[in-house]
Short mmCIF file of N, CA and C in Angstrom, two decimals:
data_model
loop_
_atom_site.label_atom_id
_atom_site.label_comp_id
_atom_site.label_asym_id
_atom_site.label_seq_id
_atom_site.Cartn_x
_atom_site.Cartn_y
_atom_site.Cartn_z
N UNK A 276 -1.73 -0.95 -21.16
CA UNK A 276 -0.38 -0.48 -21.33
C UNK A 276 0.60 -1.90 -20.75
N UNK A 277 1.67 -1.60 -21.53
CA UNK A 277 2.58 -2.53 -21.07
C UNK A 277 3.60 -2.00 -20.17
N UNK A 278 3.97 -2.89 -18.88
CA UNK A 278 4.95 -3.05 -17.81
C UNK A 278 6.12 -1.65 -18.61
N UNK A 279 6.44 -1.92 -19.75
CA UNK A 279 7.88 -0.54 -19.87
C UNK A 279 7.57 0.39 -19.96
N UNK A 280 6.26 0.84 -20.52
CA UNK A 280 5.43 1.96 -20.45
C UNK A 280 5.70 3.05 -20.06
N UNK A 281 4.45 1.68 -18.89
CA UNK A 281 4.38 2.31 -17.00
C UNK A 281 5.40 2.77 -16.54
N UNK A 282 6.83 1.62 -16.58
CA UNK A 282 8.11 2.40 -15.91
C UNK A 282 8.44 3.34 -15.93
N UNK A 283 8.96 3.84 -16.99
CA UNK A 283 8.62 5.32 -17.77
C UNK A 283 7.86 6.11 -17.83
N UNK A 284 6.78 5.51 -17.76
CA UNK A 284 5.79 7.40 -17.12
C UNK A 284 6.26 7.91 -15.79
N UNK A 285 6.77 6.34 -14.64
CA UNK A 285 7.24 7.12 -13.47
C UNK A 285 8.64 7.20 -13.30
N UNK A 286 9.26 6.49 -13.99
CA UNK A 286 9.87 7.11 -13.71
C UNK A 286 10.86 8.47 -14.09
N UNK A 287 9.68 9.38 -15.65
CA UNK A 287 9.94 10.33 -15.97
C UNK A 287 9.10 11.31 -14.85
N UNK A 288 8.50 10.29 -13.85
CA UNK A 288 7.48 11.48 -13.11
C UNK A 288 6.08 12.33 -13.49
N UNK A 289 6.08 11.95 -14.59
CA UNK A 289 4.66 11.93 -15.00
C UNK A 289 3.28 11.31 -14.15
N UNK A 290 3.23 10.32 -12.68
CA UNK A 290 2.82 9.92 -11.99
C UNK A 290 2.94 10.19 -10.46
N UNK A 291 3.42 10.95 -11.08
CA UNK A 291 4.31 11.58 -9.32
C UNK A 291 3.16 12.33 -8.73
N UNK A 292 3.11 11.44 -7.41
CA UNK A 292 2.09 11.74 -6.41
C UNK A 292 2.98 12.40 -5.76
N UNK A 293 3.88 12.39 -5.35
CA UNK A 293 4.05 12.69 -3.69
C UNK A 293 3.58 13.67 -3.01
N UNK A 294 4.76 15.07 -3.77
CA UNK A 294 3.02 16.29 -3.52
C UNK A 294 2.10 16.12 -2.33
N UNK A 295 1.12 15.32 -2.26
CA UNK A 295 -0.30 14.73 -1.97
C UNK A 295 -0.42 14.34 -1.25
N UNK A 296 0.48 13.87 -1.15
CA UNK A 296 -0.01 12.50 0.43
C UNK A 296 0.36 12.87 1.77
N UNK A 297 0.91 14.11 1.89
CA UNK A 297 0.40 14.75 2.80
C UNK A 297 -0.71 15.32 3.38
N UNK A 298 -1.81 15.09 2.70
CA UNK A 298 -3.13 15.31 2.28
C UNK A 298 -3.76 15.03 2.93
N UNK A 299 -3.47 13.46 2.82
CA UNK A 299 -3.72 11.93 3.31
C UNK A 299 -4.29 12.52 4.72
N UNK A 300 -5.26 12.40 5.49
CA UNK A 300 -5.82 12.46 7.25
C UNK A 300 -5.78 10.60 7.10
N UNK A 301 -7.07 10.21 6.36
CA UNK A 301 -6.85 8.99 6.95
C UNK A 301 -5.81 7.20 7.06
N UNK A 302 -6.14 7.03 8.18
CA UNK A 302 -5.28 5.90 8.55
C UNK A 302 -5.37 5.28 7.64
N UNK A 303 -3.51 4.73 6.83
CA UNK A 303 -2.56 3.88 5.49
C UNK A 303 -2.66 3.16 6.20
N UNK A 304 -3.40 2.38 5.48
CA UNK A 304 -2.18 0.67 5.63
C UNK A 304 -1.37 0.50 3.61
N UNK A 305 0.08 0.72 4.06
CA UNK A 305 0.99 0.93 2.66
C UNK A 305 1.53 -1.35 2.51
N UNK A 306 0.87 -1.65 1.88
CA UNK A 306 1.05 -3.35 1.99
C UNK A 306 2.20 -3.71 0.84
N UNK A 307 2.96 -4.09 1.02
CA UNK A 307 4.11 -4.17 -0.18
C UNK A 307 4.55 -6.08 0.45
N UNK A 308 4.03 -6.55 -0.89
CA UNK A 308 5.60 -8.04 -1.78
C UNK A 308 6.75 -8.09 -1.77
N UNK A 309 8.16 -8.26 -0.38
CA UNK A 309 8.92 -8.61 -0.81
C UNK A 309 8.96 -8.62 -1.86
N UNK A 310 8.96 -9.18 -2.60
CA UNK A 310 9.99 -9.76 -4.01
C UNK A 310 8.84 -9.91 -5.33
N UNK A 311 8.71 -8.20 -4.82
CA UNK A 311 8.08 -7.00 -6.24
C UNK A 311 8.59 -7.43 -7.33
N UNK A 312 9.00 -7.91 -8.80
CA UNK A 312 9.49 -7.18 -9.12
C UNK A 312 9.47 -5.93 -10.51
N UNK A 313 7.82 -6.00 -10.24
CA UNK A 313 7.34 -5.18 -11.32
C UNK A 313 7.39 -3.72 -10.35
N UNK A 314 7.22 -3.23 -9.23
CA UNK A 314 7.77 -2.40 -8.67
C UNK A 314 9.60 -2.44 -8.09
N UNK A 315 10.45 -3.51 -8.49
CA UNK A 315 11.66 -2.94 -9.34
C UNK A 315 12.07 -2.74 -7.39
N UNK A 316 11.43 -2.67 -6.36
CA UNK A 316 12.40 -2.50 -5.20
C UNK A 316 10.95 -1.89 -4.22
N UNK A 317 12.17 -1.72 -2.73
CA UNK A 317 11.19 -1.23 -1.92
C UNK A 317 11.34 0.43 -1.78
N UNK A 318 11.39 1.20 -3.02
CA UNK A 318 11.29 2.94 -2.40
C UNK A 318 10.30 3.68 -2.14
N UNK A 319 9.30 2.50 -3.39
CA UNK A 319 7.76 2.83 -3.44
C UNK A 319 6.70 3.22 -1.81
N UNK A 320 6.67 2.58 -1.69
CA UNK A 320 6.33 1.45 -0.72
C UNK A 320 6.47 2.69 0.71
N UNK A 321 8.31 3.06 0.70
CA UNK A 321 8.94 3.94 1.80
C UNK A 321 8.14 5.36 1.24
N UNK A 322 9.01 5.98 0.41
CA UNK A 322 7.92 6.94 -0.77
C UNK A 322 6.73 7.84 0.21
N UNK A 323 5.50 6.64 0.60
CA UNK A 323 4.72 6.22 0.41
C UNK A 323 4.17 6.62 1.49
N UNK A 324 5.01 5.31 2.86
CA UNK A 324 4.90 6.33 4.16
C UNK A 324 5.43 7.50 4.38
N UNK A 325 6.32 7.56 4.53
CA UNK A 325 7.27 8.88 4.84
C UNK A 325 6.33 10.08 4.62
N UNK A 326 5.52 10.00 2.98
CA UNK A 326 4.32 10.68 2.90
C UNK A 326 3.15 11.40 3.65
N UNK A 327 3.06 10.47 4.30
CA UNK A 327 1.74 9.91 4.74
C UNK A 327 1.53 9.65 6.01
N UNK A 328 1.46 11.26 6.95
CA UNK A 328 1.45 11.90 8.11
C UNK A 328 0.91 9.37 9.46
N UNK A 329 1.20 9.07 10.16
CA UNK A 329 1.10 8.13 10.24
C UNK A 329 0.65 6.88 10.20
N UNK A 330 1.51 6.70 8.46
CA UNK A 330 0.79 5.02 8.05
C UNK A 330 2.14 4.04 7.94
N UNK A 331 1.09 3.00 7.92
CA UNK A 331 1.98 1.72 8.81
C UNK A 331 2.20 0.99 6.54
N UNK A 332 3.41 0.05 7.47
CA UNK A 332 3.38 -0.59 6.03
C UNK A 332 3.50 -2.53 6.78
N UNK A 333 3.33 -2.31 6.06
CA UNK A 333 3.11 -3.83 5.92
C UNK A 333 4.36 -4.68 5.03
N UNK A 334 4.38 -5.67 4.95
CA UNK A 334 5.57 -6.22 3.97
C UNK A 334 5.48 -7.45 3.94
N UNK A 335 4.74 -7.78 2.58
CA UNK A 335 4.37 -9.43 2.49
C UNK A 335 5.76 -10.34 2.47
N UNK A 336 6.30 -11.62 3.41
CA UNK A 336 7.92 -11.76 2.74
C UNK A 336 7.45 -12.41 1.78
N UNK A 337 6.47 -13.81 1.65
CA UNK A 337 7.06 -14.11 0.26
C UNK A 337 5.74 -13.86 -0.75
N UNK A 338 5.74 -12.24 -1.04
CA UNK A 338 4.84 -12.38 -1.87
C UNK A 338 5.04 -10.66 -2.96
N UNK A 339 4.79 -11.86 -4.05
CA UNK A 339 5.59 -10.53 -5.22
C UNK A 339 4.64 -9.56 -5.26
N UNK A 340 3.73 -9.35 -6.49
CA UNK A 340 3.50 -7.55 -6.78
C UNK A 340 2.13 -7.95 -6.43
N UNK A 341 1.53 -9.42 -6.18
CA UNK A 341 0.38 -9.07 -5.61
C UNK A 341 0.33 -9.74 -3.67
N UNK A 342 0.19 -9.57 -3.75
CA UNK A 342 -0.47 -10.26 -2.04
C UNK A 342 -1.55 -10.85 -1.37
N UNK A 343 -2.30 -10.39 -2.86
CA UNK A 343 -3.48 -10.50 -2.03
C UNK A 343 -3.91 -12.17 -2.67
N UNK A 344 -3.16 -11.99 -3.84
CA UNK A 344 -3.43 -13.60 -4.48
C UNK A 344 -2.75 -14.89 -3.78
N UNK A 345 -1.79 -14.38 -3.83
CA UNK A 345 0.26 -15.36 -3.22
C UNK A 345 -0.71 -15.64 -1.71
N UNK A 346 -1.15 -14.44 -1.21
CA UNK A 346 -0.78 -14.80 0.24
C UNK A 346 -2.35 -14.43 1.07
N UNK A 347 -2.97 -14.83 0.78
CA UNK A 347 -4.83 -14.02 0.29
C UNK A 347 -4.98 -13.82 2.57
N UNK A 348 -4.47 -15.20 3.05
CA UNK A 348 -4.87 -15.43 4.24
C UNK A 348 -3.88 -14.01 5.27
N UNK A 349 -2.76 -14.56 5.12
CA UNK A 349 -1.63 -13.08 5.25
C UNK A 349 -2.60 -11.57 5.43
N UNK A 350 -3.08 -11.62 4.22
CA UNK A 350 -2.68 -10.31 4.01
C UNK A 350 -4.05 -9.94 4.20
N UNK A 351 -5.41 -10.81 4.60
CA UNK A 351 -6.47 -10.18 5.17
C UNK A 351 -6.15 -10.23 7.20
N UNK A 352 -5.52 -11.49 7.31
CA UNK A 352 -5.13 -11.47 9.39
C UNK A 352 -4.35 -8.99 9.67
N UNK A 353 -3.40 -9.01 8.41
CA UNK A 353 -2.65 -8.39 7.70
C UNK A 353 -4.46 -6.99 8.32
N UNK A 354 -4.37 -7.17 7.36
CA UNK A 354 -5.63 -5.75 7.39
C UNK A 354 -6.90 -5.78 8.20
N UNK A 355 -7.37 -6.95 9.01
CA UNK A 355 -7.36 -7.39 10.05
C UNK A 355 -7.07 -6.30 11.44
N UNK A 356 -5.86 -6.77 11.79
CA UNK A 356 -5.03 -6.26 12.40
C UNK A 356 -5.12 -4.66 12.27
N UNK A 357 -4.82 -4.41 11.59
CA UNK A 357 -5.22 -2.53 10.86
C UNK A 357 -6.08 -2.41 11.13
N UNK A 358 -6.87 -1.96 11.17
CA UNK A 358 -8.73 -1.74 11.40
C UNK A 358 -8.73 -1.94 12.45
N UNK A 359 -8.73 -3.67 12.92
CA UNK A 359 -9.27 -3.38 14.32
C UNK A 359 -8.13 -1.61 15.81
N UNK A 360 -6.89 -1.67 14.60
CA UNK A 360 -5.44 -0.83 16.04
C UNK A 360 -6.87 0.41 15.12
N UNK A 361 -7.20 0.65 14.10
CA UNK A 361 -6.85 1.58 13.40
C UNK A 361 -8.30 2.93 12.99
N UNK A 362 -8.96 1.92 13.01
CA UNK A 362 -10.81 2.44 12.75
C UNK A 362 -11.68 2.18 13.89
N UNK A 363 -11.29 4.22 13.67
CA UNK A 363 -12.71 3.71 14.87
C UNK A 363 -14.38 3.15 14.23
N UNK A 364 -14.38 2.72 15.34
CA UNK A 364 -15.70 1.76 15.56
C UNK A 364 -16.49 2.97 14.91
N UNK A 365 -17.69 2.40 13.76
CA UNK A 365 -19.33 3.37 13.78
C UNK A 365 -20.00 3.45 14.71
N UNK A 366 -20.94 4.89 15.45
CA UNK A 366 -21.70 4.67 16.45
C UNK A 366 -22.91 4.18 15.66
N UNK A 367 -23.81 3.73 16.22
CA UNK A 367 -25.33 3.06 15.96
C UNK A 367 -26.81 4.58 15.58
N UNK A 368 -26.58 5.54 14.90
CA UNK A 368 -27.81 6.44 15.36
C UNK A 368 -29.06 5.42 16.19
N UNK A 369 -29.68 6.42 16.90
CA UNK A 369 -30.40 5.67 17.93
C UNK A 369 -32.03 6.43 16.66
N UNK A 370 -32.81 5.45 16.60
CA UNK A 370 -34.16 6.17 15.78
C UNK A 370 -34.95 6.41 16.70
#
């Protein structure tokens, strides 16, 4: 699918899942590249942040659309810190 088609569909509301965002209760980290030309702006990231209660937004300052490829070490650090802060450790079952 070409980017132009995707953008048209998003702008037309075909992929609008904003009303369902409030149903998400899991710890949520939104990661966005500051220079993401494909997304066009940070608007979508902020909409997701607003829609999911207690979510967090990490902005990757040196990245575009693929922060996991453009800044892999920083991307991993951000996720690791989020998990340590927000995801409770699992309990081991005793046998």
